[in-house]
């Protein structure tokens, strides 16, 4: 998912740098945006599922193999992909209904949904509603679930008497927590800040953190 997510933006960005041409076709822009939405949402859901996995492993270790069985894991991954594809399909179809003026310049290094919608010449109110609803349901709710999982994990770790046990429990979460902070924290910050600031170039620079780094 991470490789595909990065591959939707970085190759085109490198081509633009090499050719010194920042153009992209309309079909290419819609295609890039569609795949970017799919893999970014998949990442969000998988990070949430991994947080639940860590929660069960630390808070209910004796029941871990029973709860996190292969069937449940497969179902969670399948649901993540289905929701991601449906979300991307809805957003892309709504963008296709918009009318765009010629010679547009998107102040971003890829076809980001908000930037594309805001440069349409037709009414974008329905698109804005769907975007913000999707942000709350698909981004904020999983992030709240991650925070809840880690609040329980921290309380369980604090209850461990030995320092070695606390270190071992925390080390199982360190890699996941760092990815959540880097990807989820910056991406959520970018989309929330874009709603209150007009400095699109600073938003684009911040987007590099979760799309490339």
mmCIF file of C-alpha atoms in Angstrom:
data_model
loop_
_atom_site.group_PDB
_atom_site.id
_atom_site.type_symbol
_atom_site.label_atom_id
_atom_site.label_comp_id
_atom_site.label_asym_id
_atom_site.label_seq_id
_atom_site.Cartn_x
_atom_site.Cartn_y
_atom_site.Cartn_z
ATOM 1 C CA UNK A 1 0.000 0.000 0.000
ATOM 2 C CA UNK A 2 2.817 2.408 0.868
ATOM 3 C CA UNK A 3 4.727 1.636 -2.341
ATOM 4 C CA UNK A 4 1.611 2.166 -4.470
ATOM 5 C CA UNK A 5 0.691 5.298 -2.508
ATOM 6 C CA UNK A 6 4.077 6.904 -3.151
ATOM 7 C CA UNK A 7 4.121 5.707 -6.777
ATOM 8 C CA UNK A 8 1.012 7.735 -7.618
ATOM 9 C CA UNK A 9 2.821 11.068 -7.136
ATOM 10 C CA UNK A 10 6.612 10.721 -6.975
ATOM 11 C CA UNK A 11 7.317 9.380 -10.531
ATOM 12 C CA UNK A 12 5.347 12.212 -12.158
ATOM 13 C CA UNK A 13 7.029 14.718 -9.858
ATOM 14 C CA UNK A 14 10.485 13.426 -10.878
ATOM 15 C CA UNK A 15 9.525 13.571 -14.572
ATOM 16 C CA UNK A 16 8.419 17.176 -14.117
ATOM 17 C CA UNK A 17 11.692 18.066 -12.420
ATOM 18 C CA UNK A 18 13.739 16.362 -15.147
ATOM 19 C CA UNK A 19 11.781 17.800 -18.079
ATOM 20 C CA UNK A 20 11.159 21.169 -16.396
ATOM 21 C CA UNK A 21 7.539 20.882 -17.462
ATOM 22 C CA UNK A 22 4.777 20.946 -14.842
ATOM 23 C CA UNK A 23 1.920 19.960 -17.133
ATOM 24 C CA UNK A 24 -0.406 16.979 -16.768
ATOM 25 C CA UNK A 25 -3.361 15.929 -18.917
ATOM 26 C CA UNK A 26 -6.929 16.092 -17.603
ATOM 27 C CA UNK A 27 -7.274 12.300 -17.739
ATOM 28 C CA UNK A 28 -3.876 11.893 -16.096
ATOM 29 C CA UNK A 29 -4.874 14.280 -13.318
ATOM 30 C CA UNK A 30 -8.138 12.457 -12.593
ATOM 31 C CA UNK A 31 -6.360 9.075 -12.690
ATOM 32 C CA UNK A 32 -3.617 10.253 -10.336
ATOM 33 C CA UNK A 33 -6.164 11.718 -7.944
ATOM 34 C CA UNK A 34 -8.242 8.517 -7.965
ATOM 35 C CA UNK A 35 -5.321 6.214 -7.128
ATOM 36 C CA UNK A 36 -3.975 8.691 -4.578
ATOM 37 C CA UNK A 37 -7.323 8.626 -2.759
ATOM 38 C CA UNK A 38 -7.471 4.832 -2.850
ATOM 39 C CA UNK A 39 -4.033 4.201 -1.375
ATOM 40 C CA UNK A 40 -4.116 7.068 1.122
ATOM 41 C CA UNK A 41 -7.408 5.837 2.606
ATOM 42 C CA UNK A 42 -6.103 2.260 2.621
ATOM 43 C CA UNK A 43 -3.119 3.515 4.622
ATOM 44 C CA UNK A 44 -5.408 5.271 7.085
ATOM 45 C CA UNK A 45 -7.528 2.167 7.691
ATOM 46 C CA UNK A 46 -4.555 -0.185 7.896
ATOM 47 C CA UNK A 47 -2.888 2.073 10.478
ATOM 48 C CA UNK A 48 -6.132 1.962 12.466
ATOM 49 C CA UNK A 49 -6.304 -1.830 12.223
ATOM 50 C CA UNK A 50 -2.662 -2.049 13.334
ATOM 51 C CA UNK A 51 -3.484 0.133 16.353
ATOM 52 C CA UNK A 52 -6.268 -2.293 17.277
ATOM 53 C CA UNK A 53 -3.827 -5.177 16.793
ATOM 54 C CA UNK A 54 -1.369 -3.548 19.228
ATOM 55 C CA UNK A 55 -4.219 -2.868 21.659
ATOM 56 C CA UNK A 56 -5.246 -6.535 21.710
ATOM 57 C CA UNK A 57 -1.602 -7.735 21.932
ATOM 58 C CA UNK A 58 -0.821 -5.590 24.978
ATOM 59 C CA UNK A 59 -4.147 -5.264 26.775
ATOM 60 C CA UNK A 60 -5.453 -8.798 26.127
ATOM 61 C CA UNK A 61 -2.355 -10.880 25.346
ATOM 62 C CA UNK A 62 -3.859 -14.227 26.359
ATOM 63 C CA UNK A 63 -6.753 -13.788 23.921
ATOM 64 C CA UNK A 64 -4.650 -12.359 21.080
ATOM 65 C CA UNK A 65 -4.558 -15.493 18.886
ATOM 66 C CA UNK A 66 -8.307 -15.985 19.319
ATOM 67 C CA UNK A 67 -9.331 -12.380 18.621
ATOM 68 C CA UNK A 68 -6.840 -11.561 15.852
ATOM 69 C CA UNK A 69 -7.441 -14.749 13.889
ATOM 70 C CA UNK A 70 -6.623 -14.915 10.152
ATOM 71 C CA UNK A 71 -10.304 -14.617 9.207
ATOM 72 C CA UNK A 72 -10.746 -11.337 11.094
ATOM 73 C CA UNK A 73 -7.462 -9.962 9.750
ATOM 74 C CA UNK A 74 -8.474 -10.804 6.183
ATOM 75 C CA UNK A 75 -11.914 -9.263 6.700
ATOM 76 C CA UNK A 76 -10.435 -6.033 8.083
ATOM 77 C CA UNK A 77 -8.024 -5.731 5.153
ATOM 78 C CA UNK A 78 -10.809 -6.467 2.648
ATOM 79 C CA UNK A 79 -13.096 -3.854 4.210
ATOM 80 C CA UNK A 80 -10.259 -1.320 4.127
ATOM 81 C CA UNK A 81 -9.821 -1.824 0.383
ATOM 82 C CA UNK A 82 -13.568 -1.817 -0.378
ATOM 83 C CA UNK A 83 -14.212 1.438 1.511
ATOM 84 C CA UNK A 84 -11.131 3.045 -0.065
ATOM 85 C CA UNK A 85 -12.145 2.141 -3.627
ATOM 86 C CA UNK A 86 -15.758 3.264 -3.106
ATOM 87 C CA UNK A 87 -14.641 6.567 -1.570
ATOM 88 C CA UNK A 88 -12.221 7.267 -4.419
ATOM 89 C CA UNK A 89 -14.875 6.345 -6.979
ATOM 90 C CA UNK A 90 -17.443 8.732 -5.474
ATOM 91 C CA UNK A 91 -14.968 11.612 -5.254
ATOM 92 C CA UNK A 92 -13.666 11.056 -8.786
ATOM 93 C CA UNK A 93 -17.157 10.833 -10.301
ATOM 94 C CA UNK A 94 -18.140 14.077 -8.576
ATOM 95 C CA UNK A 95 -15.028 15.815 -9.913
ATOM 96 C CA UNK A 96 -15.880 14.602 -13.422
ATOM 97 C CA UNK A 97 -19.174 16.498 -13.172
ATOM 98 C CA UNK A 98 -17.343 19.812 -12.671
ATOM 99 C CA UNK A 99 -16.530 22.260 -15.445
ATOM 100 C CA UNK A 100 -12.967 23.596 -15.558
ATOM 101 C CA UNK A 101 -11.538 26.658 -17.251
ATOM 102 C CA UNK A 102 -8.486 26.347 -19.487
ATOM 103 C CA UNK A 103 -4.863 27.010 -18.494
ATOM 104 C CA UNK A 104 -5.222 26.096 -14.839
ATOM 105 C CA UNK A 105 -2.233 26.168 -12.513
ATOM 106 C CA UNK A 106 -2.608 23.997 -9.419
ATOM 107 C CA UNK A 107 -0.245 25.202 -6.646
ATOM 108 C CA UNK A 108 0.672 21.661 -5.687
ATOM 109 C CA UNK A 109 3.088 18.978 -6.866
ATOM 110 C CA UNK A 110 0.250 16.545 -7.653
ATOM 111 C CA UNK A 111 -3.484 16.611 -8.407
ATOM 112 C CA UNK A 112 -4.741 16.965 -4.852
ATOM 113 C CA UNK A 113 -8.533 16.726 -4.493
ATOM 114 C CA UNK A 114 -9.135 20.026 -2.668
ATOM 115 C CA UNK A 115 -6.933 21.983 -5.053
ATOM 116 C CA UNK A 116 -8.590 20.521 -8.155
ATOM 117 C CA UNK A 117 -12.126 21.131 -6.874
ATOM 118 C CA UNK A 118 -11.447 24.729 -5.862
ATOM 119 C CA UNK A 119 -10.202 25.571 -9.373
ATOM 120 C CA UNK A 120 -13.458 24.487 -11.038
ATOM 121 C CA UNK A 121 -15.577 27.126 -12.782
ATOM 122 C CA UNK A 122 -18.874 25.466 -11.805
ATOM 123 C CA UNK A 123 -20.546 25.170 -8.397
ATOM 124 C CA UNK A 124 -18.396 23.113 -6.008
ATOM 125 C CA UNK A 125 -20.660 23.200 -2.936
ATOM 126 C CA UNK A 126 -21.741 19.505 -3.213
ATOM 127 C CA UNK A 127 -18.090 18.501 -3.644
ATOM 128 C CA UNK A 128 -17.055 20.515 -0.579
ATOM 129 C CA UNK A 129 -19.765 18.867 1.520
ATOM 130 C CA UNK A 130 -18.712 15.369 0.437
ATOM 131 C CA UNK A 131 -15.013 16.174 1.021
ATOM 132 C CA UNK A 132 -15.565 17.432 4.559
ATOM 133 C CA UNK A 133 -17.935 14.580 5.435
ATOM 134 C CA UNK A 134 -15.373 12.096 4.123
ATOM 135 C CA UNK A 135 -12.637 13.819 6.136
ATOM 136 C CA UNK A 136 -14.650 13.406 9.335
ATOM 137 C CA UNK A 137 -15.758 9.816 8.686
ATOM 138 C CA UNK A 138 -12.683 8.396 6.954
ATOM 139 C CA UNK A 139 -9.905 10.408 8.635
ATOM 140 C CA UNK A 140 -11.032 11.816 11.978
ATOM 141 C CA UNK A 141 -12.976 8.762 13.214
ATOM 142 C CA UNK A 142 -10.088 6.299 12.600
ATOM 143 C CA UNK A 143 -7.690 8.803 14.187
ATOM 144 C CA UNK A 144 -9.948 8.949 17.254
ATOM 145 C CA UNK A 145 -9.926 5.134 17.332
ATOM 146 C CA UNK A 146 -6.106 5.152 17.228
ATOM 147 C CA UNK A 147 -5.962 7.652 20.091
ATOM 148 C CA UNK A 148 -8.405 5.540 22.114
ATOM 149 C CA UNK A 149 -6.371 2.384 21.492
ATOM 150 C CA UNK A 150 -3.167 4.061 22.609
ATOM 151 C CA UNK A 151 -4.796 5.555 25.697
ATOM 152 C CA UNK A 152 -5.665 1.999 26.758
ATOM 153 C CA UNK A 153 -2.202 0.770 25.765
ATOM 154 C CA UNK A 154 -0.461 3.477 27.819
ATOM 155 C CA UNK A 155 -2.592 2.701 30.883
ATOM 156 C CA UNK A 156 -1.783 -1.014 30.507
ATOM 157 C CA UNK A 157 1.945 -0.316 30.114
ATOM 158 C CA UNK A 158 1.951 1.903 33.213
ATOM 159 C CA UNK A 159 0.403 -0.965 35.159
ATOM 160 C CA UNK A 160 3.353 -3.255 34.330
ATOM 161 C CA UNK A 161 5.629 -3.482 37.370
ATOM 162 C CA UNK A 162 9.002 -4.221 35.743
ATOM 163 C CA UNK A 163 10.878 -1.649 33.666
ATOM 164 C CA UNK A 164 11.932 -4.375 31.226
ATOM 165 C CA UNK A 165 8.310 -5.381 30.694
ATOM 166 C CA UNK A 166 7.280 -1.773 30.065
ATOM 167 C CA UNK A 167 10.119 -1.327 27.582
ATOM 168 C CA UNK A 168 9.202 -4.539 25.740
ATOM 169 C CA UNK A 169 5.540 -3.521 25.542
ATOM 170 C CA UNK A 170 6.377 -0.015 24.335
ATOM 171 C CA UNK A 171 8.885 -1.267 21.747
ATOM 172 C CA UNK A 172 6.106 -3.221 19.999
ATOM 173 C CA UNK A 173 4.252 0.068 19.439
ATOM 174 C CA UNK A 174 7.175 2.374 18.649
ATOM 175 C CA UNK A 175 7.378 1.722 14.899
ATOM 176 C CA UNK A 176 3.621 1.968 14.407
ATOM 177 C CA UNK A 177 3.378 5.103 16.542
ATOM 178 C CA UNK A 178 6.148 6.793 14.558
ATOM 179 C CA UNK A 179 4.377 6.039 11.257
ATOM 180 C CA UNK A 180 1.064 7.299 12.643
ATOM 181 C CA UNK A 181 2.716 10.525 13.816
ATOM 182 C CA UNK A 182 4.479 11.066 10.485
ATOM 183 C CA UNK A 183 1.713 10.071 8.069
ATOM 184 C CA UNK A 184 -1.514 10.642 9.924
ATOM 185 C CA UNK A 185 -0.432 13.674 11.918
ATOM 186 C CA UNK A 186 0.933 15.628 8.954
ATOM 187 C CA UNK A 187 -1.829 14.656 6.515
ATOM 188 C CA UNK A 188 -4.577 15.575 8.985
ATOM 189 C CA UNK A 189 -2.766 18.814 9.777
ATOM 190 C CA UNK A 190 -2.498 19.670 6.082
ATOM 191 C CA UNK A 191 -6.193 19.153 5.392
ATOM 192 C CA UNK A 192 -7.316 21.000 8.505
ATOM 193 C CA UNK A 193 -4.950 23.906 7.865
ATOM 194 C CA UNK A 194 -6.015 24.156 4.207
ATOM 195 C CA UNK A 195 -9.507 25.004 5.431
ATOM 196 C CA UNK A 196 -8.274 28.080 7.335
ATOM 197 C CA UNK A 197 -5.306 29.295 5.282
ATOM 198 C CA UNK A 198 -4.918 30.502 1.722
ATOM 199 C CA UNK A 199 -1.185 29.765 1.528
ATOM 200 C CA UNK A 200 -1.386 26.796 -0.840
ATOM 201 C CA UNK A 201 2.375 26.598 -1.333
ATOM 202 C CA UNK A 202 3.006 26.007 2.378
ATOM 203 C CA UNK A 203 0.313 23.314 2.335
ATOM 204 C CA UNK A 204 2.038 21.700 -0.664
ATOM 205 C CA UNK A 205 5.375 21.690 1.142
ATOM 206 C CA UNK A 206 3.790 20.117 4.197
ATOM 207 C CA UNK A 207 2.148 17.482 1.969
ATOM 208 C CA UNK A 208 5.604 16.234 0.971
ATOM 209 C CA UNK A 209 5.960 14.897 4.531
ATOM 210 C CA UNK A 210 3.181 12.319 4.261
ATOM 211 C CA UNK A 211 3.292 11.653 0.499
ATOM 212 C CA UNK A 212 7.053 11.263 0.028
ATOM 213 C CA UNK A 213 8.964 11.078 3.321
#
